[in-house]
Coordinates of C-alpha atoms in Angstrom, one line a residue:
M1 CA -9.2 -80.8 61.4
P2 CA -11.5 -78.9 58.9
V3 CA -10.3 -78.0 55.4
R4 CA -9.3 -74.3 55.4
A5 CA -10.9 -72.5 52.4
L6 CA -8.9 -69.8 50.7
P7 CA -10.4 -66.5 49.7
G8 CA -12.0 -66.8 46.2
A9 CA -12.0 -70.7 46.2
V10 CA -14.5 -72.2 43.9
D11 CA -16.4 -75.2 45.3
G12 CA -18.9 -75.9 42.6
T13 CA -18.6 -76.3 38.8
A14 CA -21.0 -75.2 36.1
P15 CA -22.3 -78.0 33.9
G16 CA -21.0 -76.3 30.7
A17 CA -17.5 -75.9 32.2
R18 CA -17.5 -79.5 33.4
A19 CA -18.4 -80.7 29.9
A20 CA -15.6 -78.7 28.3
H21 CA -13.2 -80.0 30.9
E22 CA -14.2 -83.7 30.3
G23 CA -14.1 -83.2 26.5
I24 CA -10.5 -82.0 26.6
L25 CA -9.4 -84.9 28.8
R26 CA -11.2 -87.4 26.5
R27 CA -9.3 -86.0 23.5
Q28 CA -6.0 -86.0 25.3
S29 CA -6.5 -89.7 26.2
A30 CA -7.4 -90.6 22.6
R31 CA -4.6 -88.6 20.9
E32 CA -1.6 -88.5 23.3
S33 CA 0.8 -91.3 24.1
A34 CA 0.2 -93.4 27.2
A35 CA 3.6 -92.1 28.3
R36 CA 1.8 -89.2 30.0
T37 CA 3.0 -89.0 33.6
Y38 CA 1.4 -86.1 35.5
A39 CA -1.7 -86.0 33.4
R40 CA -2.6 -89.6 34.3
A41 CA -2.5 -88.8 38.1
L42 CA -3.8 -85.3 37.9
P43 CA -6.9 -85.1 35.5
I44 CA -7.2 -81.4 35.4
V45 CA -7.2 -78.9 32.6
P46 CA -5.4 -75.6 33.7
V47 CA -6.7 -72.5 32.0
R48 CA -5.5 -69.7 34.3
A49 CA -2.9 -69.6 37.0
R50 CA -1.3 -67.0 39.4
G51 CA 1.1 -67.7 42.2
L52 CA 0.1 -70.9 44.1
T53 CA -3.3 -71.1 42.4
I54 CA -4.4 -72.8 39.3
E55 CA -8.0 -72.5 37.9
G56 CA -9.2 -75.5 35.8
A57 CA -11.5 -75.5 32.8
D58 CA -14.2 -76.9 35.1
G59 CA -14.0 -73.7 37.2
R60 CA -12.3 -75.3 40.2
R61 CA -9.3 -73.8 41.9
Y62 CA -6.3 -75.7 43.2
L63 CA -3.3 -75.0 45.4
D64 CA -0.4 -76.1 43.3
C65 CA 2.3 -77.7 45.4
L66 CA 3.9 -79.4 42.4
S67 CA 5.1 -76.0 40.9
G68 CA 5.9 -77.4 37.4
A69 CA 8.0 -80.2 39.0
G70 CA 9.9 -77.5 40.8
A71 CA 10.4 -75.2 37.8
L72 CA 8.2 -72.3 39.2
A73 CA 10.3 -70.8 42.0
L74 CA 8.0 -67.7 42.0
G75 CA 4.8 -69.6 41.2
H76 CA 2.7 -69.1 38.1
N77 CA 2.8 -65.9 36.1
H78 CA 4.7 -63.8 38.6
P79 CA 4.6 -60.1 37.6
V80 CA 8.4 -59.7 37.4
V81 CA 8.6 -62.7 35.1
L82 CA 5.8 -61.5 32.8
E83 CA 7.3 -58.0 32.6
A84 CA 10.7 -59.4 31.6
I85 CA 9.1 -61.5 28.9
R86 CA 7.0 -58.6 27.6
K87 CA 10.1 -56.4 27.5
V88 CA 11.9 -58.8 25.2
L89 CA 8.9 -59.3 23.0
D90 CA 8.3 -55.6 22.6
S91 CA 12.0 -54.9 21.9
G92 CA 12.2 -56.8 18.6
A93 CA 15.1 -58.8 19.9
P94 CA 15.6 -62.3 18.4
L95 CA 13.9 -65.0 20.3
N96 CA 16.5 -67.6 19.5
A97 CA 20.1 -66.5 19.1
L98 CA 21.8 -69.9 19.2
D99 CA 25.0 -69.3 21.2
L100 CA 25.6 -65.7 20.0
A101 CA 26.2 -63.0 22.5
T102 CA 23.2 -60.9 23.3
P103 CA 22.4 -58.3 25.9
V104 CA 19.7 -60.6 27.3
K105 CA 22.2 -63.5 27.7
D106 CA 24.9 -61.1 29.2
A107 CA 22.4 -60.0 31.8
F108 CA 21.4 -63.6 32.7
I109 CA 25.0 -64.7 33.1
T110 CA 25.9 -61.6 35.2
E111 CA 23.0 -62.3 37.6
L112 CA 23.8 -66.1 37.7
F113 CA 27.4 -65.3 38.7
R114 CA 26.1 -63.1 41.5
T115 CA 24.4 -66.1 43.1
L116 CA 27.0 -68.9 42.6
P117 CA 29.0 -70.3 45.6
P118 CA 32.0 -68.0 45.9
G119 CA 34.6 -70.7 45.4
L120 CA 33.0 -71.5 42.0
A121 CA 32.0 -68.1 40.9
D122 CA 35.7 -66.9 41.0
R123 CA 36.7 -69.2 38.2
A124 CA 33.5 -70.4 36.6
R125 CA 32.6 -70.9 33.0
V126 CA 29.0 -71.3 31.8
L127 CA 28.1 -73.8 29.1
F128 CA 24.6 -73.4 27.5
C129 CA 23.1 -76.6 26.2
G130 CA 19.7 -78.0 25.2
P131 CA 16.8 -76.7 27.4
A132 CA 16.1 -79.7 29.6
G133 CA 17.8 -80.8 32.8
S134 CA 18.7 -84.1 31.0
D135 CA 20.6 -82.1 28.4
A136 CA 22.6 -80.4 31.2
V137 CA 23.5 -83.7 32.9
E138 CA 24.5 -85.2 29.5
T139 CA 26.7 -82.2 28.8
A140 CA 28.3 -82.3 32.2
C141 CA 29.1 -86.0 31.9
A142 CA 30.7 -85.4 28.5
L143 CA 32.6 -82.4 29.9
V144 CA 34.3 -84.3 32.7
R145 CA 35.0 -87.3 30.5
A146 CA 36.7 -85.0 28.0
A147 CA 38.6 -83.2 30.7
T148 CA 39.9 -86.3 32.5
G149 CA 40.2 -88.7 29.6
R150 CA 38.3 -91.2 31.7
T151 CA 34.9 -92.7 31.1
G152 CA 33.4 -94.1 34.3
L153 CA 31.0 -92.2 36.6
I154 CA 29.9 -92.6 40.2
A155 CA 26.3 -92.0 40.9
F156 CA 24.1 -93.0 43.9
T157 CA 21.2 -95.3 44.5
G158 CA 17.8 -93.6 44.2
A159 CA 19.2 -90.9 41.9
S160 CA 17.2 -89.2 39.2
H161 CA 19.3 -87.3 36.7
G162 CA 17.0 -87.4 33.7
R163 CA 15.6 -89.6 31.0
A164 CA 17.9 -89.1 28.1
A165 CA 20.1 -92.1 27.2
G166 CA 23.2 -90.8 29.0
T167 CA 21.4 -89.3 32.0
F168 CA 19.4 -92.4 32.5
D169 CA 22.7 -94.3 32.8
A170 CA 23.3 -92.4 36.0
S171 CA 19.8 -92.8 37.4
A172 CA 18.7 -95.5 39.8
A173 CA 17.2 -97.9 37.1
A174 CA 20.2 -98.0 34.9
H175 CA 22.4 -101.1 34.3
D176 CA 25.4 -99.6 32.4
V177 CA 28.6 -101.0 33.8
R178 CA 30.3 -97.7 33.2
I179 CA 28.2 -96.3 36.1
A180 CA 29.0 -97.3 39.7
R181 CA 25.9 -96.7 41.8
L182 CA 26.9 -96.4 45.5
P183 CA 24.8 -96.2 48.6
Y184 CA 23.2 -92.8 49.3
P185 CA 22.8 -92.3 53.0
Q186 CA 19.4 -91.8 54.6
E187 CA 17.9 -92.0 58.0
Y188 CA 14.6 -93.9 57.4
R189 CA 15.7 -96.6 54.9
C190 CA 19.4 -96.7 55.6
P191 CA 21.0 -99.2 53.2
F192 CA 23.0 -100.6 56.1
G193 CA 20.1 -100.8 58.6
V194 CA 21.6 -98.4 61.1
G195 CA 20.9 -94.8 60.0
G196 CA 22.3 -91.6 61.4
E197 CA 25.9 -90.7 61.5
R198 CA 27.0 -94.4 61.5
G199 CA 25.0 -95.1 58.3
A200 CA 26.5 -92.0 56.6
E201 CA 30.0 -93.1 57.7
L202 CA 29.5 -96.6 56.2
A203 CA 28.3 -95.1 53.0
A204 CA 31.4 -92.9 52.8
R205 CA 33.7 -95.8 53.5
W206 CA 32.1 -97.8 50.7
T207 CA 32.7 -94.9 48.3
E208 CA 36.3 -94.6 49.4
S209 CA 36.9 -98.3 48.9
V210 CA 35.5 -98.1 45.4
L211 CA 37.6 -95.1 44.5
D212 CA 40.8 -96.8 45.8
D213 CA 40.1 -100.3 44.4
P214 CA 43.4 -101.6 43.1
G215 CA 41.9 -104.6 41.4
P216 CA 42.3 -105.5 37.7
G217 CA 40.3 -103.1 35.4
A218 CA 39.7 -100.7 38.2
S219 CA 40.4 -97.0 37.5
L220 CA 39.3 -93.6 38.8
P221 CA 36.0 -92.4 37.3
A222 CA 35.6 -89.3 35.2
G223 CA 33.4 -87.7 37.8
M224 CA 30.9 -88.2 40.6
I225 CA 27.4 -86.8 40.3
V226 CA 25.2 -86.2 43.3
E227 CA 21.9 -84.5 44.2
P228 CA 22.2 -82.5 47.5
V229 CA 18.6 -83.6 48.0
Q230 CA 17.2 -86.5 46.2
D231 CA 13.8 -85.1 45.3
E232 CA 12.2 -87.7 43.0
G233 CA 14.1 -90.3 44.9
G234 CA 11.9 -89.6 47.9
V235 CA 12.9 -86.1 49.2
I236 CA 16.1 -87.3 50.9
P237 CA 18.6 -84.6 52.0
A238 CA 22.2 -85.7 51.9
P239 CA 23.8 -85.4 55.3
D240 CA 26.1 -82.3 55.3
A241 CA 29.1 -84.2 56.8
W242 CA 28.7 -86.9 54.2
L243 CA 28.6 -84.5 51.3
R244 CA 31.7 -82.7 52.6
R245 CA 33.4 -86.2 52.8
M246 CA 32.4 -86.8 49.1
R247 CA 34.0 -83.4 48.3
Q248 CA 37.2 -84.4 50.1
L249 CA 37.4 -87.8 48.6
T250 CA 37.0 -86.5 45.0
A251 CA 39.3 -83.6 45.5
D252 CA 42.1 -85.7 46.8
R253 CA 41.9 -88.0 43.7
S254 CA 41.3 -85.3 41.1
V255 CA 37.8 -86.6 40.4
P256 CA 35.4 -83.8 39.4
L257 CA 32.4 -83.5 41.6
I258 CA 29.1 -82.7 39.8
A259 CA 26.3 -81.2 41.8
D260 CA 22.9 -81.8 40.3
E261 CA 21.0 -78.7 41.4
I262 CA 18.2 -79.0 38.8
Q263 CA 15.5 -79.6 41.5
T264 CA 17.2 -78.0 44.4
G265 CA 18.5 -74.7 43.1
V266 CA 17.3 -71.1 43.2
G267 CA 16.4 -71.0 46.9
R268 CA 14.2 -74.2 47.0
T269 CA 16.0 -75.8 50.0
G270 CA 16.5 -72.6 52.1
A271 CA 19.9 -71.7 50.5
F272 CA 20.3 -70.3 47.0
W273 CA 22.1 -73.5 46.0
A274 CA 21.6 -76.7 48.2
V275 CA 25.4 -77.4 48.3
E276 CA 25.7 -74.2 50.4
H277 CA 24.2 -76.0 53.4
S278 CA 27.3 -78.2 53.7
G279 CA 29.8 -75.5 52.5
V280 CA 30.8 -77.7 49.6
T281 CA 32.0 -76.1 46.3
P282 CA 31.5 -78.5 43.4
D283 CA 33.6 -78.5 40.3
V284 CA 30.5 -78.6 38.1
M285 CA 26.9 -77.6 38.7
V286 CA 24.0 -78.6 36.4
L287 CA 21.1 -76.2 36.5
S288 CA 17.7 -76.1 34.9
K289 CA 14.0 -75.9 35.9
A290 CA 13.7 -72.7 38.1
I291 CA 16.6 -70.9 36.4
G292 CA 14.4 -70.3 33.3
G293 CA 11.6 -68.6 35.3
S294 CA 9.1 -71.2 34.0
L295 CA 10.5 -71.4 30.5
P296 CA 12.9 -74.1 29.1
L297 CA 16.5 -73.3 30.0
A298 CA 19.5 -75.4 31.2
V299 CA 23.1 -74.6 31.8
V300 CA 26.3 -76.3 33.1
V301 CA 28.5 -74.2 35.3
H302 CA 32.0 -75.5 35.6
R303 CA 35.5 -74.7 36.8
D304 CA 37.6 -73.0 34.1
D305 CA 40.3 -75.7 34.0
L306 CA 37.6 -78.2 32.8
D307 CA 36.9 -76.1 29.8
V308 CA 38.3 -78.5 27.2
P309 CA 35.5 -79.3 24.6
E310 CA 36.5 -78.4 21.1
P311 CA 35.1 -75.1 19.9
G312 CA 31.9 -75.6 17.9
A313 CA 31.0 -78.8 19.6
P314 CA 27.2 -79.1 19.3
T315 CA 25.2 -78.5 22.5
G316 CA 21.7 -77.9 21.2
T317 CA 19.8 -75.6 18.8
F318 CA 17.6 -74.1 21.5
R319 CA 20.4 -73.0 23.9
G320 CA 19.8 -69.4 22.9
N321 CA 16.2 -69.0 24.2
Q322 CA 16.1 -65.3 24.9
L323 CA 12.7 -65.3 26.6
A324 CA 13.8 -68.0 29.1
M325 CA 17.0 -66.0 29.8
A326 CA 15.0 -62.9 30.5
A327 CA 12.6 -64.7 32.7
G328 CA 15.5 -66.5 34.4
T329 CA 17.2 -63.2 35.1
A330 CA 14.1 -61.7 36.6
T331 CA 13.6 -64.9 38.8
L332 CA 17.2 -65.0 40.1
T333 CA 17.2 -61.3 40.9
H334 CA 13.8 -61.4 42.7
V335 CA 14.8 -64.4 44.8
R336 CA 18.1 -62.8 45.7
E337 CA 16.9 -59.3 46.4
N338 CA 13.8 -60.4 48.4
H339 CA 15.7 -63.1 50.4
L340 CA 13.3 -65.8 49.3
A341 CA 15.9 -68.5 50.1
E342 CA 15.9 -67.4 53.7
R343 CA 12.1 -67.2 53.7
A344 CA 12.0 -70.8 52.3
A345 CA 14.3 -71.9 55.2
T346 CA 12.1 -70.3 57.8
L347 CA 8.7 -71.3 56.5
G348 CA 9.9 -74.8 55.4
A349 CA 11.3 -75.5 58.8
R350 CA 7.9 -74.5 60.4
M351 CA 5.9 -76.6 57.9
L352 CA 8.2 -79.6 58.3
S353 CA 7.9 -79.4 62.1
Q354 CA 4.1 -79.2 62.0
L355 CA 3.8 -81.9 59.3
Q356 CA 6.0 -84.3 61.4
G357 CA 3.0 -84.5 63.7
L358 CA 1.4 -86.6 61.1
V359 CA 3.7 -89.5 62.1
G360 CA 2.0 -89.6 65.5
D361 CA -1.5 -89.0 64.1
F362 CA -1.4 -91.7 61.4
P363 CA 0.3 -95.1 61.7
C364 CA 0.6 -95.1 57.9
V365 CA 3.0 -92.1 57.8
G366 CA 6.5 -93.5 58.2
E367 CA 8.5 -90.3 58.1
V368 CA 8.2 -86.6 57.1
R369 CA 11.4 -85.1 55.9
G370 CA 12.9 -82.4 53.7
R371 CA 14.8 -79.2 53.5
G372 CA 13.3 -75.7 52.9
L373 CA 10.3 -75.9 50.7
M374 CA 11.1 -79.4 49.5
I375 CA 9.1 -81.7 51.8
G376 CA 8.3 -85.4 51.5
V377 CA 5.7 -87.5 53.4
E378 CA 6.5 -91.2 53.2
F379 CA 3.5 -93.7 53.5
V380 CA 4.0 -97.2 54.8
D381 CA 2.0 -100.3 55.6
P382 CA 1.6 -100.3 59.4
E383 CA 0.9 -104.0 59.3
G384 CA 3.9 -104.9 57.1
A385 CA 5.9 -108.0 57.8
A386 CA 9.7 -108.3 57.9
G387 CA 11.4 -107.4 54.6
E388 CA 14.7 -106.7 53.1
V389 CA 17.6 -105.3 55.2
G390 CA 16.9 -101.7 56.2
Q391 CA 13.4 -101.7 54.8
A392 CA 10.9 -103.2 57.1
V393 CA 10.9 -105.5 60.1
G394 CA 8.1 -103.7 62.1
D395 CA 10.2 -103.3 65.3
A396 CA 10.4 -99.9 67.0
G397 CA 12.7 -97.6 65.1
K398 CA 12.7 -99.8 61.9
P399 CA 11.0 -98.7 58.7
L400 CA 7.8 -100.4 57.4
P401 CA 7.2 -101.4 53.8
A402 CA 6.4 -98.6 51.4
A403 CA 2.7 -98.2 50.6
S404 CA 2.5 -96.9 47.1
E405 CA -1.2 -97.5 46.7
L406 CA -1.9 -95.5 49.8
A407 CA 0.3 -92.6 48.6
T408 CA -1.6 -92.6 45.3
A409 CA -4.9 -92.6 47.2
V410 CA -3.7 -89.6 49.2
Q411 CA -2.7 -87.8 46.1
R412 CA -6.2 -88.4 44.6
E413 CA -7.9 -87.2 47.8
C414 CA -5.7 -84.1 47.8
L415 CA -6.9 -83.3 44.3
R416 CA -10.5 -83.7 45.4
R417 CA -9.8 -81.1 48.1
G418 CA -8.1 -78.7 45.6
L419 CA -4.5 -79.5 46.4
I420 CA -2.0 -80.7 43.8
V421 CA 0.9 -82.8 45.1
G422 CA 3.5 -85.0 43.4
L423 CA 4.7 -88.5 44.2
G424 CA 8.3 -89.8 44.5
S425 CA 10.6 -92.5 45.7
R426 CA 11.4 -95.8 44.1
H427 CA 8.0 -97.2 45.0
A428 CA 6.1 -93.9 44.5
G429 CA 5.3 -94.1 48.2
V430 CA 6.3 -90.5 49.1
V431 CA 4.0 -87.5 48.6
R432 CA 6.1 -84.5 47.6
L433 CA 5.4 -80.9 48.4
L434 CA 7.2 -78.3 46.2
P435 CA 5.3 -75.0 46.8
P436 CA 6.6 -71.8 45.2
L437 CA 8.9 -69.7 47.3
T438 CA 6.2 -67.0 47.4
I439 CA 3.7 -69.1 49.3
T440 CA 2.1 -67.2 52.1
D441 CA 1.6 -68.3 55.7
E442 CA -2.1 -68.6 55.2
Q443 CA -1.6 -70.7 52.1
A444 CA 0.9 -72.9 53.9
A445 CA -1.7 -73.6 56.6
A446 CA -4.3 -74.4 54.0
V447 CA -1.9 -76.9 52.3
Q448 CA -1.3 -78.6 55.6
D449 CA -5.0 -78.8 56.5
R450 CA -5.9 -80.3 53.1
L451 CA -3.1 -82.8 53.2
A452 CA -4.1 -84.0 56.7
D453 CA -7.7 -84.2 55.6
A454 CA -6.8 -86.2 52.5
I455 CA -4.8 -88.7 54.6
R456 CA -7.7 -89.1 56.9
A457 CA -10.1 -89.7 54.0
A458 CA -7.7 -92.1 52.2
T459 CA -7.2 -94.3 55.3
R460 CA -10.9 -94.2 56.2
C461 CA -11.8 -95.4 52.7
G462 CA -9.1 -98.2 52.8
G463 CA -7.0 -96.3 50.2
G464 CA -4.6 -99.2 50.0
T465 CA -1.9 -100.0 52.5
A466 CA -0.3 -102.9 50.7
A467 CA 3.5 -102.7 50.4
A468 CA 5.0 -101.8 47.1
P469 CA 6.5 -104.7 45.2

């Protein structure tokens, strides 16, 4: 399948632009910490951007299906966002107002309440915190601990809730005994080796047994935190019935349910908030990324009876970012008024259906999955031997070992073709597509063409099919 060129795409690079590009990258490598993540995998130097398209310092143009790790619901520099920012700048309003009331904040909260699930909006409170998603998760965990007087938390395997000390506790790599990490149901790599409804039922039973454990030292947790779709965990949607079961289990035991909508919110999954697919109303929602319209902003939305923190408790100096609130209001309004969540559901379903053809075309593609415009392509070693339970035995219907080297090679080949994609899952074996909700049909077709061509090139060149350790 040929690579489809977009209007205005730049195929060549001028020597001077290339030299400037390489010089900036050299200085970054020499001066910045090795902790760089995206920059190490994506050696580009963005200088201009609009919508889905980024132009680099070398003059090349790229289709951006990373979207600021999901922060750009409307893509780069959307006109309504730029206008909202300019309006605040021209007004002389303070740019940081701490937690003081301002017209900009009032407008943001009003618009946010218009979008919330009805069962929560009717009795919600909004708590502004530091500007990162990690801050929101930390704040939510502290909130439910204070409200319940308990300390433990339930999180799920494969979760990614941030990198701050408290949020890392709830993520997949943590080892804090206060966090119980329970099986997260999935079809392809079911922890019980059965998948489907049966796998989800076993996961739910395990959770119920932990909640009702009468053993010495056992007690109810302060809360349960769950991602309706595990994005960085490999783009794994939670089964709707399982999520409803989690809501029932926690409600029956007065355990607050925290929905982490940092990645999934603002229309990304085909509903304004991903919990709406299952009809679940959480007690707490943690929001960041897209709600700031590309600028740093994070909030915790919670039921009013959980509002027990002492007045004046510190929650972050930069919780009063007026530019982010204005950009966020413009983004929320535009998504709501233009039905972009519904558009994400329709286009995402079509892209998912078409991309699932890759499973038949390439033995190294184990599964294509997702929800709305949050899509993951998992790469596997087609020659893999038997492995751990639920991971790989090579028989029909059983998953093969993850191929992280191949996924990295596909990401690299995508970049060569002007397509920016992310990686995810525990073994970085899943290529993630997070295009803006404003992506056109033509652009979506170009993304699919370039991805397929990149897979073909990576496998032809022996891009690495070894299983991840």
